[in-house]
mmCIF file with all atom_site columns, C-alpha atoms in Angstrom:
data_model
loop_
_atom_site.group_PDB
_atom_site.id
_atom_site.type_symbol
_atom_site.label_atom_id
_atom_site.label_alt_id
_atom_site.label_comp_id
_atom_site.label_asym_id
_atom_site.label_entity_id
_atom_site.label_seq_id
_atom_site.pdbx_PDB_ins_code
_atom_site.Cartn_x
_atom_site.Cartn_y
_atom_site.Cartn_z
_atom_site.occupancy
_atom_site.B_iso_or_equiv
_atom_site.pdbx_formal_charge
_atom_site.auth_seq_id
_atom_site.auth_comp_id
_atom_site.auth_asym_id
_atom_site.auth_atom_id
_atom_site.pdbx_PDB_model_num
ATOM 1   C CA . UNK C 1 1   ? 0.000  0.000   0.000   1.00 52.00 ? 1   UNK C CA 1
ATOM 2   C CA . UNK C 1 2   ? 2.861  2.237   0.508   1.00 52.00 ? 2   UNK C CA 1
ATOM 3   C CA . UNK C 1 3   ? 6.339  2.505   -0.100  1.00 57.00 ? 3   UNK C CA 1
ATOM 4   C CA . UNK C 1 4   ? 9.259  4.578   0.650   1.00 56.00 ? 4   UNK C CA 1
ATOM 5   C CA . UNK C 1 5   ? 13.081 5.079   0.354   1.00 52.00 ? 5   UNK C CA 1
ATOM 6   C CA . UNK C 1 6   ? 15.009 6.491   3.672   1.00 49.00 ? 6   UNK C CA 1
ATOM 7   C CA . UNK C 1 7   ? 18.711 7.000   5.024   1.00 46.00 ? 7   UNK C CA 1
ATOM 8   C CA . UNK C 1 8   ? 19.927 8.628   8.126   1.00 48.00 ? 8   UNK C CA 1
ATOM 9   C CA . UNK C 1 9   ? 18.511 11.819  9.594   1.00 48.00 ? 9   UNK C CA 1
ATOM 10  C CA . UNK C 1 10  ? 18.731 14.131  6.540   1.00 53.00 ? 10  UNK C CA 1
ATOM 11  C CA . UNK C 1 11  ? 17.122 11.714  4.138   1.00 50.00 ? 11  UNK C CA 1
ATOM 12  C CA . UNK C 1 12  ? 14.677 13.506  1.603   1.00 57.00 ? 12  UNK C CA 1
ATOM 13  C CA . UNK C 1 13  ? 11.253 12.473  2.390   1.00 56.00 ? 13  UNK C CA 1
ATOM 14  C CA . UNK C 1 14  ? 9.800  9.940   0.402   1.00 67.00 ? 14  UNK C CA 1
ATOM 15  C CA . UNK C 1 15  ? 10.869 10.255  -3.617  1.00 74.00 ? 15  UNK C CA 1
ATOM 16  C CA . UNK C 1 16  ? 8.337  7.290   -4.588  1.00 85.00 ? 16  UNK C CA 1
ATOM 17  C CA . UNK C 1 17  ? 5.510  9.993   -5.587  1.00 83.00 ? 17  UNK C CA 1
ATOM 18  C CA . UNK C 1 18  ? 2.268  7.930   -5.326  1.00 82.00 ? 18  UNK C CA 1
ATOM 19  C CA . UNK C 1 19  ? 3.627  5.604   -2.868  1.00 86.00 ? 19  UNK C CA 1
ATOM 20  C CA . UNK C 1 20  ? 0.648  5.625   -1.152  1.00 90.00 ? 20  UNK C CA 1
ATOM 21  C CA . UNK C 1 21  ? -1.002 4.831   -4.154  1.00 94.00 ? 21  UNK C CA 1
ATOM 22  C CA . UNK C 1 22  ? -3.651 8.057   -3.734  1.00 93.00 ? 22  UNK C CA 1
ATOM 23  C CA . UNK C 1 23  ? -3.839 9.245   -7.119  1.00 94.00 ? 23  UNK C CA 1
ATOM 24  C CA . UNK C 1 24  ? -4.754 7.247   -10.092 1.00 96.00 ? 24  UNK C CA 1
ATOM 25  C CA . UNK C 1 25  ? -5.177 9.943   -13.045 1.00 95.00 ? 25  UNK C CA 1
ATOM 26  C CA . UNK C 1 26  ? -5.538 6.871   -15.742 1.00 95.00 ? 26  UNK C CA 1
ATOM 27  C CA . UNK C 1 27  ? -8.615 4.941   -14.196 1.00 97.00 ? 27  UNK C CA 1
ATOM 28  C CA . UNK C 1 28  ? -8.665 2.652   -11.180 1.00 97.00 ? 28  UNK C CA 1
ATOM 29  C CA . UNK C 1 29  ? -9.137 -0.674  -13.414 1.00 98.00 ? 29  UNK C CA 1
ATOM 30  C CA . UNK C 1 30  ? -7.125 -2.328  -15.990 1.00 98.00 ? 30  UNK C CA 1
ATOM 31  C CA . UNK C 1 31  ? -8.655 -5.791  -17.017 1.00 98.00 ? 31  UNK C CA 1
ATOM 32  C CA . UNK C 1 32  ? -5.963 -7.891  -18.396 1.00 98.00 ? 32  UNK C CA 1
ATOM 33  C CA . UNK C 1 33  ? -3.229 -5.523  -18.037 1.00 98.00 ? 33  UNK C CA 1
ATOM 34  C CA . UNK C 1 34  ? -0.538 -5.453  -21.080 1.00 97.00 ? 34  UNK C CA 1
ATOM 35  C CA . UNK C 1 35  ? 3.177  -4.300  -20.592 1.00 97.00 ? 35  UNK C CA 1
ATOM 36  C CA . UNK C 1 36  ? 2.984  -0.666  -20.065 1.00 97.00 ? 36  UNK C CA 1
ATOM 37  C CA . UNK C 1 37  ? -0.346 0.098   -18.598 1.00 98.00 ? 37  UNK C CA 1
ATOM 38  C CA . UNK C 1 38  ? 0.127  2.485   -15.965 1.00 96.00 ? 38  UNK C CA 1
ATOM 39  C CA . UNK C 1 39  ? -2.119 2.213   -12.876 1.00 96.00 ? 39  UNK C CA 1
ATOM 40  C CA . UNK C 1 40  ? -1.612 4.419   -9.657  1.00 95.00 ? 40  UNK C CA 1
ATOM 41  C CA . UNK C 1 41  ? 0.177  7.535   -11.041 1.00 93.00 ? 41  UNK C CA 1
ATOM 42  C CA . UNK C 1 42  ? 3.863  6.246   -11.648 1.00 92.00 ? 42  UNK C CA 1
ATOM 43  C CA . UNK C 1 43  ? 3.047  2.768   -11.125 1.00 96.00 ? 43  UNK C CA 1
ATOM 44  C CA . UNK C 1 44  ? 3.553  0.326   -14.399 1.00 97.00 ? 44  UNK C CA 1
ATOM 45  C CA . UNK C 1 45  ? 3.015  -3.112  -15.036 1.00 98.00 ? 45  UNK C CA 1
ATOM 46  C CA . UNK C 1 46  ? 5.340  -5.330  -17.110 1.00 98.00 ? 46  UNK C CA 1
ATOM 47  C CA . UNK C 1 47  ? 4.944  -8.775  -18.395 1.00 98.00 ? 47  UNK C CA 1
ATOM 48  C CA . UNK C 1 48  ? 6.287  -10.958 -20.801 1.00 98.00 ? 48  UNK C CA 1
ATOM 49  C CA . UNK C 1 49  ? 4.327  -14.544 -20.880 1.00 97.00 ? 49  UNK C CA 1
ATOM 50  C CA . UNK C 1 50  ? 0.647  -16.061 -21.325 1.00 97.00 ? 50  UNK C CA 1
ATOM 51  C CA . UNK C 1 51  ? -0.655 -15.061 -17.888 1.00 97.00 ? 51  UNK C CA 1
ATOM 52  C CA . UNK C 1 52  ? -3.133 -12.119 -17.113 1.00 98.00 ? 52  UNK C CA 1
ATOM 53  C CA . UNK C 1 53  ? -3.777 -9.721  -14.521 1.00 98.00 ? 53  UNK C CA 1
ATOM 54  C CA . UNK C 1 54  ? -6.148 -7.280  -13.504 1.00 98.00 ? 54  UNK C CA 1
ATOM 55  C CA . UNK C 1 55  ? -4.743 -3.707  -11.765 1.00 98.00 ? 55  UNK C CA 1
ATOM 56  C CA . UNK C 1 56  ? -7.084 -2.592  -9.430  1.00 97.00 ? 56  UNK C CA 1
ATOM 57  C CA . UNK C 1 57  ? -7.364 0.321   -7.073  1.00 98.00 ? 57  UNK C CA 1
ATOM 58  C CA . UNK C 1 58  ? -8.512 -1.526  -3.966  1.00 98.00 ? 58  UNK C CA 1
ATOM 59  C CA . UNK C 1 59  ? -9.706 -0.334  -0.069  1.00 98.00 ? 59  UNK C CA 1
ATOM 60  C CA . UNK C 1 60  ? -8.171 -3.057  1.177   1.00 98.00 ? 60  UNK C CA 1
ATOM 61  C CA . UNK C 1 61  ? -5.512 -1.401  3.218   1.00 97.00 ? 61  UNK C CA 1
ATOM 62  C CA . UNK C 1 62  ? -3.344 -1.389  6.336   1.00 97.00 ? 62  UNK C CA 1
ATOM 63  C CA . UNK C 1 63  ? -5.285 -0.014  9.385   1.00 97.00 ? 63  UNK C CA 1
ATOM 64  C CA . UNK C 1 64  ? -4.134 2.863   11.118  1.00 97.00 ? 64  UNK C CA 1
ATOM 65  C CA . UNK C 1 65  ? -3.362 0.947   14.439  1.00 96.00 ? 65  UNK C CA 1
ATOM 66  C CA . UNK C 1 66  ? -0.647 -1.325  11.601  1.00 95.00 ? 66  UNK C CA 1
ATOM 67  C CA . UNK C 1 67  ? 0.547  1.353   9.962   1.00 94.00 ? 67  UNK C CA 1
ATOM 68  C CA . UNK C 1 68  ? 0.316  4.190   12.218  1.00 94.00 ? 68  UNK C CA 1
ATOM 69  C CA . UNK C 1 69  ? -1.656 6.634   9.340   1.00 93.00 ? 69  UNK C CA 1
ATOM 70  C CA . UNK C 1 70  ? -4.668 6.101   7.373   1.00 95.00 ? 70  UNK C CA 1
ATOM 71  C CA . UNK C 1 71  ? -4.343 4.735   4.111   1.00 95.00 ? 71  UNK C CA 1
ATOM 72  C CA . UNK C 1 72  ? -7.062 5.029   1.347   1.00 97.00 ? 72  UNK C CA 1
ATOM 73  C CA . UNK C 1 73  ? -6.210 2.906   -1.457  1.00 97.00 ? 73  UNK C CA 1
ATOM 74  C CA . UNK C 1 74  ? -3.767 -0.043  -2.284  1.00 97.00 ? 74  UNK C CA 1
ATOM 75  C CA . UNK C 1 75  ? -2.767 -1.593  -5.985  1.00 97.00 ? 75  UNK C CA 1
ATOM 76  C CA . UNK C 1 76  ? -4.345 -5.120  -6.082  1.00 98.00 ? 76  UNK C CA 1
ATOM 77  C CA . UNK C 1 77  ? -2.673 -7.454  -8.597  1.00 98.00 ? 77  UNK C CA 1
ATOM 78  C CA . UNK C 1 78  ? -5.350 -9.869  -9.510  1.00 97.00 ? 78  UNK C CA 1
ATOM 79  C CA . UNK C 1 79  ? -4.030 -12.997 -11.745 1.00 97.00 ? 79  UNK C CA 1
ATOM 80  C CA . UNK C 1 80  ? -7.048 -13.954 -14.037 1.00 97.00 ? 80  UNK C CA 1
ATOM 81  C CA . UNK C 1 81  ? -5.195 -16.744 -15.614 1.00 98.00 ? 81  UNK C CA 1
ATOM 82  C CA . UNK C 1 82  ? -2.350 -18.490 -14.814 1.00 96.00 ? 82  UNK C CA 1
ATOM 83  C CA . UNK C 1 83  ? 1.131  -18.532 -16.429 1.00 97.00 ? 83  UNK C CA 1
ATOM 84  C CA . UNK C 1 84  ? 1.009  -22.418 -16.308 1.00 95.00 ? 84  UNK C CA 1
ATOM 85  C CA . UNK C 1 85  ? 4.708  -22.979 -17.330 1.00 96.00 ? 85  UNK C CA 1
ATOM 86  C CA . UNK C 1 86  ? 6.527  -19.768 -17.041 1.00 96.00 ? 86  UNK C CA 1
ATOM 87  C CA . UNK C 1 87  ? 9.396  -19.465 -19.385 1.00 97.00 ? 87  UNK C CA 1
ATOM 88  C CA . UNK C 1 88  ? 12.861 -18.637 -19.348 1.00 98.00 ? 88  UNK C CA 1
ATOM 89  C CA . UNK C 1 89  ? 12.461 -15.211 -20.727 1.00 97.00 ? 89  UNK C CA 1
ATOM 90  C CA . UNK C 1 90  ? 8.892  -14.510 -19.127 1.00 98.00 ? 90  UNK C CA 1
ATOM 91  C CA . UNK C 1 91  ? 8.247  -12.203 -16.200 1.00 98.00 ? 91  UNK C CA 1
ATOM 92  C CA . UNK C 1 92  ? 5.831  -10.501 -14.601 1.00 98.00 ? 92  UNK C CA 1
ATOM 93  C CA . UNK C 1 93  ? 6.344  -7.191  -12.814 1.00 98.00 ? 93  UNK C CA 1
ATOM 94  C CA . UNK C 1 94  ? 5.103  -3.884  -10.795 1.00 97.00 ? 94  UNK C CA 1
ATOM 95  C CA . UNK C 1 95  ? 7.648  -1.365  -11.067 1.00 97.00 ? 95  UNK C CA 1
ATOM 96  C CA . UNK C 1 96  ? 8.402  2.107   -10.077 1.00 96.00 ? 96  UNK C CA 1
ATOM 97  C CA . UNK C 1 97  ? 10.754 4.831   -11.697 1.00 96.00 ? 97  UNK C CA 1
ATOM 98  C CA . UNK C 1 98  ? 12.761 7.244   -9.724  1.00 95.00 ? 98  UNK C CA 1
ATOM 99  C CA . UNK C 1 99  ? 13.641 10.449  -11.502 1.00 93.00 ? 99  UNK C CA 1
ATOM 100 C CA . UNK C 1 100 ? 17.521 11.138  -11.789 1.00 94.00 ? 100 UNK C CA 1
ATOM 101 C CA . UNK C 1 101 ? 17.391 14.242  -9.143  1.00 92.00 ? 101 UNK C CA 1
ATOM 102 C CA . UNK C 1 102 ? 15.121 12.183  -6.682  1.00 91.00 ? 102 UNK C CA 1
ATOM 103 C CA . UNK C 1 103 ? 17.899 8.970   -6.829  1.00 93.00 ? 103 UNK C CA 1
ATOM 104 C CA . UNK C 1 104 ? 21.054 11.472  -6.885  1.00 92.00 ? 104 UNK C CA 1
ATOM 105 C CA . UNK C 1 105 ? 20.612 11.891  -3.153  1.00 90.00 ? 105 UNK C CA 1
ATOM 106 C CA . UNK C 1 106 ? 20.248 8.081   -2.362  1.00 91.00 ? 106 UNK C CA 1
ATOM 107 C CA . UNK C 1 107 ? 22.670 6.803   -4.860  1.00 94.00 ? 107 UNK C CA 1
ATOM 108 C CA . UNK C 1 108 ? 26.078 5.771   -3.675  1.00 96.00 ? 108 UNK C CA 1
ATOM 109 C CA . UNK C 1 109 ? 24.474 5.320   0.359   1.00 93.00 ? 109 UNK C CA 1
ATOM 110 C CA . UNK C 1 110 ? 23.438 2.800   2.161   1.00 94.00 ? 110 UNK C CA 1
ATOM 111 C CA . UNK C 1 111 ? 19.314 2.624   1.857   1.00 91.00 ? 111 UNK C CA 1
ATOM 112 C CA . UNK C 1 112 ? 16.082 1.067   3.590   1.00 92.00 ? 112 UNK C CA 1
ATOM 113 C CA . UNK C 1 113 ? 13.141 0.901   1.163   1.00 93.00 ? 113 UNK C CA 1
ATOM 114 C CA . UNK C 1 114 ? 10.509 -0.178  3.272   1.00 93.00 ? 114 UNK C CA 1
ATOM 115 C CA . UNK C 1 115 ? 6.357  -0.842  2.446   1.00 95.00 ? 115 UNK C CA 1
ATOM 116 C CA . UNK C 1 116 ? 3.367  -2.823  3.517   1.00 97.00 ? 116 UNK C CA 1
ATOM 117 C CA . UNK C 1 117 ? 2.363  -5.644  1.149   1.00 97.00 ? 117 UNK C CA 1
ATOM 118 C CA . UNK C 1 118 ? -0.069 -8.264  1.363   1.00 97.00 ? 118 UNK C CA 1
ATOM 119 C CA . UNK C 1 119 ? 0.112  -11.627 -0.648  1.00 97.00 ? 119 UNK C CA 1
ATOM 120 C CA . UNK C 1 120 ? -1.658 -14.743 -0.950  1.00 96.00 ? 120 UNK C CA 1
ATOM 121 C CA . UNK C 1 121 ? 1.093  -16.757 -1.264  1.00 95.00 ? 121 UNK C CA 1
ATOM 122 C CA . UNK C 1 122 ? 3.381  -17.422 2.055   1.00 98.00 ? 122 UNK C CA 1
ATOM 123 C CA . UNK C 1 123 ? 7.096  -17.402 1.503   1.00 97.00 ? 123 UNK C CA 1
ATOM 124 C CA . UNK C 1 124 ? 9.862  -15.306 -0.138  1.00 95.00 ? 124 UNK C CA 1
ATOM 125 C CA . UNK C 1 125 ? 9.311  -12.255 -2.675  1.00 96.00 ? 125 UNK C CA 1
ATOM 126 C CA . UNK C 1 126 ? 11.309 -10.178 -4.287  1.00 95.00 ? 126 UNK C CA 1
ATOM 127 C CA . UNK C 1 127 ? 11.741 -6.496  -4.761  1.00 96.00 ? 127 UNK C CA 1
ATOM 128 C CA . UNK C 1 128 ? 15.200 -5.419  -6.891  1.00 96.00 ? 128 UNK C CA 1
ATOM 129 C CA . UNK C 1 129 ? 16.575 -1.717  -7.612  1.00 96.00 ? 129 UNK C CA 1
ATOM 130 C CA . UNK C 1 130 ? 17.833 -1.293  -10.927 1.00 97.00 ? 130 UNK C CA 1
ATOM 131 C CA . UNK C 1 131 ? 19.904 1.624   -12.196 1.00 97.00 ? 131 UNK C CA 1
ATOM 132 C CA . UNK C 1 132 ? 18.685 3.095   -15.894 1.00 93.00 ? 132 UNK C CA 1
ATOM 133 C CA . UNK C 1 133 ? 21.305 1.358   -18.066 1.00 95.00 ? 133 UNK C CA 1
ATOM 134 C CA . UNK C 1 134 ? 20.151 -1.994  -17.125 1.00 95.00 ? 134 UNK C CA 1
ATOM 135 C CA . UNK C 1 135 ? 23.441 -2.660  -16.171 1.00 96.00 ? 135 UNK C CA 1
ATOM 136 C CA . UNK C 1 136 ? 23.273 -2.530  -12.315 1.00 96.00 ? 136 UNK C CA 1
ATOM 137 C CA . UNK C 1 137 ? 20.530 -4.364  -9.985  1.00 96.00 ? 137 UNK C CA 1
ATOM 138 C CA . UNK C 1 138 ? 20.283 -4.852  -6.401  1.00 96.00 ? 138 UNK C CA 1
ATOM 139 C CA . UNK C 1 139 ? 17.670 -7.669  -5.371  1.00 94.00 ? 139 UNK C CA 1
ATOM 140 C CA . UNK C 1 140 ? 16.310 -8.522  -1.982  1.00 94.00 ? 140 UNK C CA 1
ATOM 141 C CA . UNK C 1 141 ? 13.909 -10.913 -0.849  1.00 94.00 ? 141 UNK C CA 1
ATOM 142 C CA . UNK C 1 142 ? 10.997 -10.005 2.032   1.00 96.00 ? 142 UNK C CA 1
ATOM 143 C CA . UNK C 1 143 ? 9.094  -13.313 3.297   1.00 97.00 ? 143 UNK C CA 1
ATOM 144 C CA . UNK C 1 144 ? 5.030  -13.065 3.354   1.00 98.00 ? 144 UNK C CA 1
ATOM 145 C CA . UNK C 1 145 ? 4.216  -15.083 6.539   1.00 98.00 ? 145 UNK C CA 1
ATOM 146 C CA . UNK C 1 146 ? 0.575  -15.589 6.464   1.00 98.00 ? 146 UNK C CA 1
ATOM 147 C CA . UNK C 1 147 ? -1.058 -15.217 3.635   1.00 98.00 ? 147 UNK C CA 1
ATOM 148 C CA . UNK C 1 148 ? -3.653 -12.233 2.822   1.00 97.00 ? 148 UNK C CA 1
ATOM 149 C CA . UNK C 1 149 ? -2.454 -10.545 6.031   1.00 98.00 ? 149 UNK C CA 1
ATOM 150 C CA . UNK C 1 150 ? -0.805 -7.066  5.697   1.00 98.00 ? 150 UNK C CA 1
ATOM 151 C CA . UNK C 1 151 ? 2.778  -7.004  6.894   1.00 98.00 ? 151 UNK C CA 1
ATOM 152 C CA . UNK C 1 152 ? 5.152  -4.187  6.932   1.00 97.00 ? 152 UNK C CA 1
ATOM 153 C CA . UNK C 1 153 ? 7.999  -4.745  5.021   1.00 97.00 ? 153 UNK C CA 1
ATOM 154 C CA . UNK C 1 154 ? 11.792 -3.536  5.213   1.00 96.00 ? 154 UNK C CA 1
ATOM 155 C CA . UNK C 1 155 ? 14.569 -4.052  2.470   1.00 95.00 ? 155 UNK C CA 1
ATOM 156 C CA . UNK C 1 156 ? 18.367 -2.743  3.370   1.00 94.00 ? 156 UNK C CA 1
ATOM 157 C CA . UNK C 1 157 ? 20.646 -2.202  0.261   1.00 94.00 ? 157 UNK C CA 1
ATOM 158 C CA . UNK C 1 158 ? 23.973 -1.444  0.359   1.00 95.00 ? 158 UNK C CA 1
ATOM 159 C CA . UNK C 1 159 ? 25.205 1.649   -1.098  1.00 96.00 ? 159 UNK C CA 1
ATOM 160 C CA . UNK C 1 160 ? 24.796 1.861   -5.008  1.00 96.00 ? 160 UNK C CA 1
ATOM 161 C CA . UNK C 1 161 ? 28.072 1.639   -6.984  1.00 96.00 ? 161 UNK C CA 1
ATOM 162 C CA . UNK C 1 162 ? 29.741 4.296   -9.155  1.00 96.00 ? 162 UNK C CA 1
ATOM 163 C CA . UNK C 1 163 ? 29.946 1.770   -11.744 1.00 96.00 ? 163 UNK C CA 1
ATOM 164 C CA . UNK C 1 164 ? 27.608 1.551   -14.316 1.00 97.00 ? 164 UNK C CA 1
ATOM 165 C CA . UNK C 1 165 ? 25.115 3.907   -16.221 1.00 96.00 ? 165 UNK C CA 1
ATOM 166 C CA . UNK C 1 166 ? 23.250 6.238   -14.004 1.00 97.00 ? 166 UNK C CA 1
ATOM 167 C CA . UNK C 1 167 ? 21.143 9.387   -13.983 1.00 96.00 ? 167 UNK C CA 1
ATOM 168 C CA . UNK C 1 168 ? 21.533 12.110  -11.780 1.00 95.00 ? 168 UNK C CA 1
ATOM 169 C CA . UNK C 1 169 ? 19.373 14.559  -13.591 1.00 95.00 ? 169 UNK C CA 1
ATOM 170 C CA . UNK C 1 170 ? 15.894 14.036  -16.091 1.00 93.00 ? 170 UNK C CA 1
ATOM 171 C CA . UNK C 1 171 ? 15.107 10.963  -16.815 1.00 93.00 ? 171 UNK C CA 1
ATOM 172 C CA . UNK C 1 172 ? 15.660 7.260   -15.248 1.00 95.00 ? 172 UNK C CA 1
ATOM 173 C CA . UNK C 1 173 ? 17.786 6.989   -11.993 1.00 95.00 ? 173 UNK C CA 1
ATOM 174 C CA . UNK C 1 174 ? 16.855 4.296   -10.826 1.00 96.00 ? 174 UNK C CA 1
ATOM 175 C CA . UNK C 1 175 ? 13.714 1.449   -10.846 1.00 97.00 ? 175 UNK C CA 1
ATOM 176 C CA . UNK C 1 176 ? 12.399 -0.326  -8.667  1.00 97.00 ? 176 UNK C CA 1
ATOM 177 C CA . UNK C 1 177 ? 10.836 -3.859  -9.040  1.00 97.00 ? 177 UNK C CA 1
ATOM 178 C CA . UNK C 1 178 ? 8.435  -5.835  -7.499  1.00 97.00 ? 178 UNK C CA 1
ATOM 179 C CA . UNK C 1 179 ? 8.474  -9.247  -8.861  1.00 96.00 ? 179 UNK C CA 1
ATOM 180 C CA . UNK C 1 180 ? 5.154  -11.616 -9.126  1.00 96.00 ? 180 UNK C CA 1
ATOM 181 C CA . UNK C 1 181 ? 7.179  -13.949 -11.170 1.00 96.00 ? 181 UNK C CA 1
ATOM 182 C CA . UNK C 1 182 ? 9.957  -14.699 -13.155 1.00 96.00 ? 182 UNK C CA 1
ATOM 183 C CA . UNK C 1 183 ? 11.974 -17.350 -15.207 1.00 97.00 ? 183 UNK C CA 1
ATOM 184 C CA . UNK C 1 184 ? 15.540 -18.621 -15.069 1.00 96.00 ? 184 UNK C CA 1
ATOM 185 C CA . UNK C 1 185 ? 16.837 -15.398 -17.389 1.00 94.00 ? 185 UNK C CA 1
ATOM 186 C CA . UNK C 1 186 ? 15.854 -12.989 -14.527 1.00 92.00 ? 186 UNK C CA 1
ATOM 187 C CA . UNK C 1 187 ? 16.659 -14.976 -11.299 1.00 90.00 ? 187 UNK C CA 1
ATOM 188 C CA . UNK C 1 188 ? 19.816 -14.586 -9.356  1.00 87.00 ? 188 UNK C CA 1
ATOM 189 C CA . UNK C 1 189 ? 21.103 -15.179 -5.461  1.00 81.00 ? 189 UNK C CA 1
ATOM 190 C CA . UNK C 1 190 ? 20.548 -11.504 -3.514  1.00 78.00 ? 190 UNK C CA 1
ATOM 191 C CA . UNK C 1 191 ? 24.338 -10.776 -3.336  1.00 78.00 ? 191 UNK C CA 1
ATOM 192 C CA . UNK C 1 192 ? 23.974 -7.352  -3.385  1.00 88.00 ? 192 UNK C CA 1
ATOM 193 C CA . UNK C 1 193 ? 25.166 -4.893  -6.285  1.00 95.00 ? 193 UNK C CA 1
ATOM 194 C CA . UNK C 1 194 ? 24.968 -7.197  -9.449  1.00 94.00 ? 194 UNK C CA 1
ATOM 195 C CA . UNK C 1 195 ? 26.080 -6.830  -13.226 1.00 91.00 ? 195 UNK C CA 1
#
């Protein structure tokens, strides 16, 4: 339902606009979503495989005694049919896109990106930070411990390298991706900073 990048006591507040997934400009349903359909204002879905989903802005939400502040909407991902044999090359993904002067002052610190998330499924997910080359990603893994249960989430990632193709000003600086599902192309052990 929300999300949110932080580090140390002079951290900017909060450069995921929309975090809270409050404003949804484009509509607040998106029956069998294709790659690029934008949901909650910044918010994009991308998929490459046979199953479909359904974007939805959804009331089902944290309560203020979980998460401390009232919370009006969340982004449901609703699978309508099933990828029954998910590819190599297939994923399916929610991601986020941090403007260049939003990730100049997190890039190169250490960072917490922290939200609540809810999940039918029990066990590990993933979440991974990718610079705008494509040629840098940080993934971590958050468990789900009972299904369809809110639980607040927190990711730590290293400082991000100098390495690489960045953007410090317009454009890209870095993504962030919530993974649903993905084949043997995409997967990798959370080592931190990755090629």
């Amino acid at each position: 339902a929300s999300t949110g990048l932080s580090w140390g006591p002079r951290a900017q507040p909060k450069p995921i606009i929309s975090g809270n997934m409050e404003v949804w400009q484009r509509g607040t349903a998106f029956a069998a979503a294709a790659t690029g359909t934008f949901s909650a204002d910044r918010w994009k879905w991308a998929q490459s495989g046979a199953g479909v989903v359904t974007l939805n802005r959804s009331t089902n939400v944290p309560t203020v005694g979980q998460a401390g502040v009232l919370f009006n909407y969340s982004l449901e991902v609703d699978v309508t049919t099933v990828d029954a044999a998910i590819g190599a090359g297939d994923y399916y993904l929610l991601t986020y896109a941090i403007e260049g002067y939003n990730w100049r002052h997190f890039a190169q610190r250490n960072l917490i990106l922290s939200f609540w998330a809810m999940s039918p499924k029990t066990g590990h997910h993933t979440v991974a930070v990718q610079n705008s080359g494509t040629d840098r990603t940080f993934t971590g893994t958050y468990q789900i411990a009972v299904a369809d249960t809110w639980e607040f989430q927190t990711i730590i990632l290293t400082a991000s390298p100098t390495a690489g193709t960045w953007s410090y000003t317009t454009g890209v600086g870095a993504n962030i991706i919530f993974t649903l599902a993905a084949g043997t192309t995409y997967q990798t052990s959370n080592t931190g900073w990755e090629t």
